mmCIF file of C-alpha atoms in Angstrom:
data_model
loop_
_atom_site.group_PDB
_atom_site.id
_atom_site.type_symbol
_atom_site.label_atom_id
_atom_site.label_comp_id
_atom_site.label_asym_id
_atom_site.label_seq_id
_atom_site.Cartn_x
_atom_site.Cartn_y
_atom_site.Cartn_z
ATOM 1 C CA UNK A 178 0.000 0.000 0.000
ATOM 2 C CA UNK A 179 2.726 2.381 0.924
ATOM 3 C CA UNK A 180 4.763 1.838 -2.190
ATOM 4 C CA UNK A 181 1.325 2.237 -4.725
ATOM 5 C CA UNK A 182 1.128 5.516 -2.753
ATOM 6 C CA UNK A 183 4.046 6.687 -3.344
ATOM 7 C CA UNK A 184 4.286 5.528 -7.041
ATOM 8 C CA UNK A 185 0.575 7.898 -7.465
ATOM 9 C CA UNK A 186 2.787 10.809 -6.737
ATOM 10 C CA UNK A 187 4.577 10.184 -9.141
ATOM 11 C CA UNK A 188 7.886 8.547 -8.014
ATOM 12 C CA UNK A 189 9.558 5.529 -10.531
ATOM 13 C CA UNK A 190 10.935 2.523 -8.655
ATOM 14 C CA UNK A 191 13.923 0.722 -10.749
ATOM 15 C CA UNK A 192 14.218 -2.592 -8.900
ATOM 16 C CA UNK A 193 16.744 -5.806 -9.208
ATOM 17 C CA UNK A 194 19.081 -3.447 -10.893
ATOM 18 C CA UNK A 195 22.496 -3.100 -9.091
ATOM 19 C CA UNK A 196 23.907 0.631 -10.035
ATOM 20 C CA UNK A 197 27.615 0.858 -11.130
ATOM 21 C CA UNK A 198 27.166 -3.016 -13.072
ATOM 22 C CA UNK A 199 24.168 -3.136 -14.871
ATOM 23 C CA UNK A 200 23.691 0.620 -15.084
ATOM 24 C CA UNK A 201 26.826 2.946 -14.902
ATOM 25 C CA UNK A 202 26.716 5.304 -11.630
ATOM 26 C CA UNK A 203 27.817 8.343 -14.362
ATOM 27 C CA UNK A 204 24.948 7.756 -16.438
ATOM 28 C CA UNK A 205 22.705 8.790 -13.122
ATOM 29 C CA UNK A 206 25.116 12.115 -13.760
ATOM 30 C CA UNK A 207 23.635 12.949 -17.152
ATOM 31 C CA UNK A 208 19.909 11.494 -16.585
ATOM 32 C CA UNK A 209 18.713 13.509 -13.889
ATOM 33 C CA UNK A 210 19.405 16.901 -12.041
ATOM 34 C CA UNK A 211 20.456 15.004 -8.309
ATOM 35 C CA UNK A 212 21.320 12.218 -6.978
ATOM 36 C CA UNK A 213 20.897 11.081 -3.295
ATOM 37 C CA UNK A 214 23.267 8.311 -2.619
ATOM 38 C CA UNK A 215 21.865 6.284 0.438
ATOM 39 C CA UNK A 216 23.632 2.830 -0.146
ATOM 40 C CA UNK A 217 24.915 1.877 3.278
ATOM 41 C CA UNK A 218 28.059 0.925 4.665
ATOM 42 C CA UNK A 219 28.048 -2.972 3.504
ATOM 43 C CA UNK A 220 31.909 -3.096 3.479
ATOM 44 C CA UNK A 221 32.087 -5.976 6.112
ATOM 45 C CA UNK A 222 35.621 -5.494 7.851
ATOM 46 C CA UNK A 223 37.482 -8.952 7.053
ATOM 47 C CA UNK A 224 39.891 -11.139 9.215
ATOM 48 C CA UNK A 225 42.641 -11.875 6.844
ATOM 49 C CA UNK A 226 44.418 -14.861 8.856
ATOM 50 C CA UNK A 227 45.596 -18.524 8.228
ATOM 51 C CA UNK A 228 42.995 -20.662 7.488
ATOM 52 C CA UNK A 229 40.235 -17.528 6.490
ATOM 53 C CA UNK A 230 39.544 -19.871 2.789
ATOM 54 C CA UNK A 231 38.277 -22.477 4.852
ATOM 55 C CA UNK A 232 34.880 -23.585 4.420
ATOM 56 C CA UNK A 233 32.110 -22.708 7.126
ATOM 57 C CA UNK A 234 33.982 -19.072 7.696
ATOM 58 C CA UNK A 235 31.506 -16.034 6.702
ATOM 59 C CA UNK A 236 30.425 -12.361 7.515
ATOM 60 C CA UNK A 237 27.754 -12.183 9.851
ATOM 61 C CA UNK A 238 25.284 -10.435 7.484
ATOM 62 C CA UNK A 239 26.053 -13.445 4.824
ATOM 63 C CA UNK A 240 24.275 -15.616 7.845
ATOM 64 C CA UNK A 241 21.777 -13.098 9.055
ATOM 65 C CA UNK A 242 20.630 -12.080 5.425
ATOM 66 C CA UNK A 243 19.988 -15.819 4.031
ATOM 67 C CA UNK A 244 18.270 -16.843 7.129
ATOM 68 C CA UNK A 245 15.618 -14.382 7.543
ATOM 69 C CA UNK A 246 15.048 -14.633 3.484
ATOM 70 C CA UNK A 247 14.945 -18.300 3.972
ATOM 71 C CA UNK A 248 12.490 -17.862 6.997
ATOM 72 C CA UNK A 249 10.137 -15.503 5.012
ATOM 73 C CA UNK A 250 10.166 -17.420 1.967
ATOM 74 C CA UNK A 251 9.307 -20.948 3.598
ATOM 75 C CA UNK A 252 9.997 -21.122 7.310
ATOM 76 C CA UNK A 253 13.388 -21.873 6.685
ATOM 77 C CA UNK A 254 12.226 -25.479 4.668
ATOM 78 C CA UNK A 255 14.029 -24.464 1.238
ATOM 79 C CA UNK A 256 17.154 -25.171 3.211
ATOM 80 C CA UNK A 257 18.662 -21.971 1.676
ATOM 81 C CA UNK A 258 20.352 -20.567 4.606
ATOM 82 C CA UNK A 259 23.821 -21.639 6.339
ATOM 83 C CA UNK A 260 23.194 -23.564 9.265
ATOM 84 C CA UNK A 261 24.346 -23.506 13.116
ATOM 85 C CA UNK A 262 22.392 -26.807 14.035
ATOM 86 C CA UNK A 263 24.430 -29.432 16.106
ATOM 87 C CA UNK A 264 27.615 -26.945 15.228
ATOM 88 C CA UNK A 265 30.089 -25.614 17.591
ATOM 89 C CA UNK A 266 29.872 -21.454 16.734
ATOM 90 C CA UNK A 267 31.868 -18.706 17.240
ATOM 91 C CA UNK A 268 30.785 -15.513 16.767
ATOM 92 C CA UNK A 269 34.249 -12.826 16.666
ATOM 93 C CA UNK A 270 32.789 -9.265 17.369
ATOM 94 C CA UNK A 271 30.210 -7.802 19.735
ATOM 95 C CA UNK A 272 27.407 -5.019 18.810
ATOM 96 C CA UNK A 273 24.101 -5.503 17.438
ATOM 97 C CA UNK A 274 25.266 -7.964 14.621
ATOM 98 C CA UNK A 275 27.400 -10.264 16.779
ATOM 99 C CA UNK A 276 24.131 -10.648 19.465
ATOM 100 C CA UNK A 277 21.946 -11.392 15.987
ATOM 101 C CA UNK A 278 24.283 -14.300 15.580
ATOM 102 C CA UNK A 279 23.943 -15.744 18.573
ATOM 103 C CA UNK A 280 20.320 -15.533 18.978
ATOM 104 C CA UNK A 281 20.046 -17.069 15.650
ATOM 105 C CA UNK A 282 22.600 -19.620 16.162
ATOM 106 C CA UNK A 283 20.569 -20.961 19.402
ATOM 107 C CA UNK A 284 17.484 -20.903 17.234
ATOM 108 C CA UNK A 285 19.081 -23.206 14.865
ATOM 109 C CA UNK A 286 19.926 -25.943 17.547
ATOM 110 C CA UNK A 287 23.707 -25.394 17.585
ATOM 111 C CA UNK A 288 25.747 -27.469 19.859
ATOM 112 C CA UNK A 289 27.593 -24.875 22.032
ATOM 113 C CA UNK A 290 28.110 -20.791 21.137
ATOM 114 C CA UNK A 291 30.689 -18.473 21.935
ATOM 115 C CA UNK A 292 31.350 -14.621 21.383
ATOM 116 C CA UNK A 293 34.924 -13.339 21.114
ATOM 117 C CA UNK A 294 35.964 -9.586 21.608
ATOM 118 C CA UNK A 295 39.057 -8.272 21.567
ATOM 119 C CA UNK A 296 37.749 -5.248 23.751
ATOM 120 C CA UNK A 297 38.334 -5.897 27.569
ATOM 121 C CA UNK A 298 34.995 -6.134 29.767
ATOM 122 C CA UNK A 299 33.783 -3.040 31.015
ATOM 123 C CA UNK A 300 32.291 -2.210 34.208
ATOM 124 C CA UNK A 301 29.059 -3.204 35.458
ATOM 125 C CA UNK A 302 28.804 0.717 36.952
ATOM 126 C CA UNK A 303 29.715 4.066 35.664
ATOM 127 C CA UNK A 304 33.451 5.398 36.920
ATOM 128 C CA UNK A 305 34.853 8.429 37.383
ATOM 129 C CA UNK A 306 35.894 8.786 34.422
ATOM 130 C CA UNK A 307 32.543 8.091 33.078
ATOM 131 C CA UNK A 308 30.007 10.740 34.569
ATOM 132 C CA UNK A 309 26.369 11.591 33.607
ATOM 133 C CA UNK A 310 25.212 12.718 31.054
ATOM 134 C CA UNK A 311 27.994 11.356 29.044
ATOM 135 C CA UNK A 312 26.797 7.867 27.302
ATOM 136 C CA UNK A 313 27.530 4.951 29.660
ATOM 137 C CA UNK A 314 30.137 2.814 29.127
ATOM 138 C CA UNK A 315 29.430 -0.095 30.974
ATOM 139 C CA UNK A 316 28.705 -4.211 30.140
ATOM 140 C CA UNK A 317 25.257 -4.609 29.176
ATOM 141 C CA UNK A 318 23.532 -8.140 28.282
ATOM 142 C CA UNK A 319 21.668 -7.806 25.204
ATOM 143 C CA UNK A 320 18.951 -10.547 24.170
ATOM 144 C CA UNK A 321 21.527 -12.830 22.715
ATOM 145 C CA UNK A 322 23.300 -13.151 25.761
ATOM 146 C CA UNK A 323 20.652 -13.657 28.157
ATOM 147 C CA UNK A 324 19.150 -16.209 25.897
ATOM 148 C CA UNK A 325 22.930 -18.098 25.696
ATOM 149 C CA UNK A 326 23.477 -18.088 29.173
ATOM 150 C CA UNK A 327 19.711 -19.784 29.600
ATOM 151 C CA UNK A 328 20.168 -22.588 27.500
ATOM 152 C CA UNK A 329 24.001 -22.959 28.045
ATOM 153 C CA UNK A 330 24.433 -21.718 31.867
ATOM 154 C CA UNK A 331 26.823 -18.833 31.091
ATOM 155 C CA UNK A 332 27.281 -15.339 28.943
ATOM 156 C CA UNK A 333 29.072 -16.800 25.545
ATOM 157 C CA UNK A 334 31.150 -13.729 25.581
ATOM 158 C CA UNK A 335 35.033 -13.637 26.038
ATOM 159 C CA UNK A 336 37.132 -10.854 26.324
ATOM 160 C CA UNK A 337 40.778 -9.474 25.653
ATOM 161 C CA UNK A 338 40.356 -12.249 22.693
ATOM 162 C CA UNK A 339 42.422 -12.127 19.974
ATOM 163 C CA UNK A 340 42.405 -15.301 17.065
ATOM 164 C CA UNK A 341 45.387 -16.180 15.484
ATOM 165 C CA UNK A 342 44.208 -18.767 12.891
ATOM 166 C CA UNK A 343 41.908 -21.134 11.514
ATOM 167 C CA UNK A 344 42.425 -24.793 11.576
ATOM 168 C CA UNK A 345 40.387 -27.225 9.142
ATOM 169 C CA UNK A 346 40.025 -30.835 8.056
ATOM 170 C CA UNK A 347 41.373 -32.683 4.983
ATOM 171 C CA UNK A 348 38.135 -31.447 3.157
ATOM 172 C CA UNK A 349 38.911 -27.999 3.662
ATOM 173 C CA UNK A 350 35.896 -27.404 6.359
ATOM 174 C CA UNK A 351 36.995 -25.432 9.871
ATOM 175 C CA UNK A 352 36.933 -27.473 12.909
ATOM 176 C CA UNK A 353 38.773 -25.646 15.326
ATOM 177 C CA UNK A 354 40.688 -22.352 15.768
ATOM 178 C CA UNK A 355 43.748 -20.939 17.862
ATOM 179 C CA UNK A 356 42.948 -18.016 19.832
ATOM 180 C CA UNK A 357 45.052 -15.862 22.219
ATOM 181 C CA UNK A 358 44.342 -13.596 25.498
ATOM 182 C CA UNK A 359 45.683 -9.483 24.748
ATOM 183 C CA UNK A 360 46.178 -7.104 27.292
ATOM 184 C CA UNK A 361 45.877 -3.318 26.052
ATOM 185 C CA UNK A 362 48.821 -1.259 27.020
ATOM 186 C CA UNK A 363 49.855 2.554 26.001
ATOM 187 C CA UNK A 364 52.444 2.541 23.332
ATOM 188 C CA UNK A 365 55.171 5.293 23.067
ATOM 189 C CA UNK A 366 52.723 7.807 21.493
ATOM 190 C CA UNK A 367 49.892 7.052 24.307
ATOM 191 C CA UNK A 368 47.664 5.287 22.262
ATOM 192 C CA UNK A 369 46.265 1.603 23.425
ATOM 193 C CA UNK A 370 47.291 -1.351 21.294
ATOM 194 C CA UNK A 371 46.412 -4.928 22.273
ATOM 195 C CA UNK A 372 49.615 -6.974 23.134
ATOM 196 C CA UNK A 373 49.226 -10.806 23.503
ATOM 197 C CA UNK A 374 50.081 -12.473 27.035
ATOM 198 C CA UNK A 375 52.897 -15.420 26.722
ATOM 199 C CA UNK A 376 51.131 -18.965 27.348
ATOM 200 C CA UNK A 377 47.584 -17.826 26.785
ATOM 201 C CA UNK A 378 47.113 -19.419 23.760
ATOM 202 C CA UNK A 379 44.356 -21.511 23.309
ATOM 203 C CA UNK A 380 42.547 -23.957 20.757
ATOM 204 C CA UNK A 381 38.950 -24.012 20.555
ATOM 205 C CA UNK A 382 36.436 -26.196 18.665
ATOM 206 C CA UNK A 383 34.773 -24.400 15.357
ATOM 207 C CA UNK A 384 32.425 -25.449 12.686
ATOM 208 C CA UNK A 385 31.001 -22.417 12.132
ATOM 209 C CA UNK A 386 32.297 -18.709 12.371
ATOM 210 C CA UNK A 387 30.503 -15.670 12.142
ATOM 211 C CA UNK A 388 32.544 -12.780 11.281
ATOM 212 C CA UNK A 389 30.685 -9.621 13.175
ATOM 213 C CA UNK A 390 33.820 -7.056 13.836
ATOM 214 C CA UNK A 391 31.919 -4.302 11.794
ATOM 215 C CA UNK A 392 32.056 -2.286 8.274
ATOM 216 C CA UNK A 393 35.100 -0.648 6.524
ATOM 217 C CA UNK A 394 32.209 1.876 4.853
ATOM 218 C CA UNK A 395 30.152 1.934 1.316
ATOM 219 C CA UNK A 396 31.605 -0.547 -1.721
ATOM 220 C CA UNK A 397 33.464 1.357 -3.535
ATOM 221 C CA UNK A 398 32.137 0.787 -7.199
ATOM 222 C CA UNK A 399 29.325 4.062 -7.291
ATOM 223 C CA UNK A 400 32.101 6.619 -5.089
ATOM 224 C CA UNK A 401 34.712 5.339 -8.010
ATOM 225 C CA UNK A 402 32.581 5.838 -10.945
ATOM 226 C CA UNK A 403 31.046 9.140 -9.788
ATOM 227 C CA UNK A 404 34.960 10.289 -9.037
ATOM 228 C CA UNK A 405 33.231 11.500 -5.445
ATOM 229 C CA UNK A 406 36.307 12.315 -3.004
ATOM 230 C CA UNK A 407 36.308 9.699 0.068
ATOM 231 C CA UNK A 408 37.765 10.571 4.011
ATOM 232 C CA UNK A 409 40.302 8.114 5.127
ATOM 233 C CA UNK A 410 37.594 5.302 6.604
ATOM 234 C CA UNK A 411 36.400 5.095 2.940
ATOM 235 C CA UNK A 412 33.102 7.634 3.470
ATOM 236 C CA UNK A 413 32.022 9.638 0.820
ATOM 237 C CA UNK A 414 32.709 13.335 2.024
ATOM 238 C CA UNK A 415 29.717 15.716 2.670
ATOM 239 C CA UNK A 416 29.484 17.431 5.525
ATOM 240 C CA UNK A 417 26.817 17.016 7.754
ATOM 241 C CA UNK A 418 23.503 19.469 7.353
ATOM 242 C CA UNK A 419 24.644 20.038 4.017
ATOM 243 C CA UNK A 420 25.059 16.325 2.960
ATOM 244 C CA UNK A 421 26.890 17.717 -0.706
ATOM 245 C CA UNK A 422 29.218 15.856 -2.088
ATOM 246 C CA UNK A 423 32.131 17.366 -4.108
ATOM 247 C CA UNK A 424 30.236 16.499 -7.113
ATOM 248 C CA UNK A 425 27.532 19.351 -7.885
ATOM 249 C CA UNK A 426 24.328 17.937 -7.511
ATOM 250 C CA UNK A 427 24.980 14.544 -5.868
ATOM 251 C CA UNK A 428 24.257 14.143 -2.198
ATOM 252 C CA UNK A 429 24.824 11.284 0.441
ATOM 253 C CA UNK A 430 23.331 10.496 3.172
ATOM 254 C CA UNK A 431 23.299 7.862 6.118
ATOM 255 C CA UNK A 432 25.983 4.751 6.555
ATOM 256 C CA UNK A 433 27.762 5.970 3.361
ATOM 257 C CA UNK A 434 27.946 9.318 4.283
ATOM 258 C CA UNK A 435 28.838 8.695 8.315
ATOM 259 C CA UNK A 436 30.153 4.685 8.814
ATOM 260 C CA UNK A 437 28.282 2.033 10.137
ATOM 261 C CA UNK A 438 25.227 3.631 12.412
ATOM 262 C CA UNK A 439 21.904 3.688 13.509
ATOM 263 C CA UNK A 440 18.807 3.562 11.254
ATOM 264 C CA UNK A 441 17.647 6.369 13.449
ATOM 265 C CA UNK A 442 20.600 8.792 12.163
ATOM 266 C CA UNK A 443 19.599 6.807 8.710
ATOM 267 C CA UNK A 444 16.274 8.627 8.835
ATOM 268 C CA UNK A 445 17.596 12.099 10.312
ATOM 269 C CA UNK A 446 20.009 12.500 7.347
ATOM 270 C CA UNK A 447 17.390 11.102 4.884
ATOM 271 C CA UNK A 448 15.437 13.946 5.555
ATOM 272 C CA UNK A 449 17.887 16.594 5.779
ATOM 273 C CA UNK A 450 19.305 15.457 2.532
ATOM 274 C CA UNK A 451 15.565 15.785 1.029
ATOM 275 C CA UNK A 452 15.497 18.836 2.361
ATOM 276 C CA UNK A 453 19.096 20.398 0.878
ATOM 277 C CA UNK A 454 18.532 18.203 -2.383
ATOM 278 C CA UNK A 455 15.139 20.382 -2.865
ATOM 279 C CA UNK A 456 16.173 23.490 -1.857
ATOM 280 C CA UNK A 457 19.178 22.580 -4.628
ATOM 281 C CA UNK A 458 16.564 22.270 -7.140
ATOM 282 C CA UNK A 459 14.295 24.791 -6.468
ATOM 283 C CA UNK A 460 16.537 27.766 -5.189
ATOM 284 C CA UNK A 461 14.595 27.067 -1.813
ATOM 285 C CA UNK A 462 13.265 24.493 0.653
ATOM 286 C CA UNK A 463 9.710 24.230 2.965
ATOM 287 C CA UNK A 464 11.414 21.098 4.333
ATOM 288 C CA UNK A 465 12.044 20.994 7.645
#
């Protein structure tokens, strides 16, 4: 209903058509007056170690994508989703993503679940460093965990984790994987690296790993073809309010305009882009 709406106004949906392969990101230059890029930040951030071409490795949103498409299309019964059933998993990365994991994981049936973070644990209470109003930064148990620690008597996560490499079978599937504690300590410029601890390391039973340690920013095929100038984490520059690109006429907004974020900054800077791409247009905006 909400798409017919929006098509009587007059708007044209393109579908199924991926821009910068099947149609050339410069031919949106030449077509039309703007452009508002809003693609994301899909770039998943990779873990380029021994072992990473084994089988039964893959980015979290690989997992989380193919299962819910699998679940809406037949309740999961086309089989067309990567499994965690009767599977030792390992989820490497925290945040929303990594807690999707393991809430789907348990769903599946999998045989035991754990989350690795390379962060230490934070404090179950504010500290002085730490005061109101400032956002806490203390441990929180999300869904994922409380539901882990239910049906396997403890949080899966472990901290001050670092993995060193990937071990597999002679059929090229991962079964296990060699991880290490890290302790963060200030380096000569102040900054705090992780350094591992002597005789920590550790092997630990794998079938399947999830890959959640974030996004590098937007794929770079539309910023490349459009020539648009990048900042060093691989965002397409525009400042914010403004959301102009150094391209006249093309705007971006969102993930691929600020890095990986909330959909509720994805819907401030959608309309504040709506806003500066009319008043672009028109000479001047009504928008708030």
């Amino acid at each position: 209903r909400r798409t017919a709406l929006l098509a009587a106004e007059g708007i044209t949906f393109v579908t199924n058509t991926e821009i910068g392969a099947e149609l050339p990101a410069e031919k949106l230059l030449t077509e039309f007056d703007a452009v508002v890029l809003c693609c994301g930040a899909t770039k998943p951030r990779d873990l380029p170690i021994p072992g990473r071409d084994l089988q039964g490795i893959h980015f979290a949103m690989d997992f989380l994508k193919a299962n819910t498409k699998s679940l809406l299309d037949s309740q999961l019964d086309d089989q067309n989703y990567i499994s965690a059933q009767d599977k030792h998993v390992v989820v490497i990365g925290g945040g929303d993503t990594g807690t999707d994991c393991v809430a789907t994981a348990l769903r599946h049936g999998c045989k035991s679940i754990i989350q690795l973070e390379i962060i230490p644990e934070l404090p179950l209470d504010r500290n002085s460093e730490n005061p109101w109003p400032e956002w806490p930064k203390t441990k929180k148990v999300d869904y994922g965990q409380a539901e882990a620690a239910a049906v396997f008597g403890a949080d899966p996560r472990h901290f001050c984790v670092s993995t060193k490499e990937f071990i597999g079978d002679n059929q090229g599937k991962v079964t296990a994987m060699k991880t290490v504690k890290v302790a963060w300590e200030k380096d000569a410029s102040g900054r705090f690296l992780p350094q591992e601890i002597p005789g920590s390391e550790t092997t630990r039973p794998a079938d399947l790993v999830l890959l959640a340690m974030g996004f590098l920013g937007p794929e770079a095929t539309i910023p490349q073809q459009m020539r648009l100038e990048c900042d060093n984490r691989s965002n397409v520059k525009a400042d914010y309010g403004k959301y102009l690109t150094n391209i006249e006429g093309v705007f971006a907004a969102g993930d691929m305009r600020r890095g990986q974020s909330l959909v509720v900054w994805a819907i401030n800077e959608g309309r504040e882009a709506a806003r500066e791409c009319d008043r672009f247009l028109m000479g001047e905006t009504h928008l708030p």
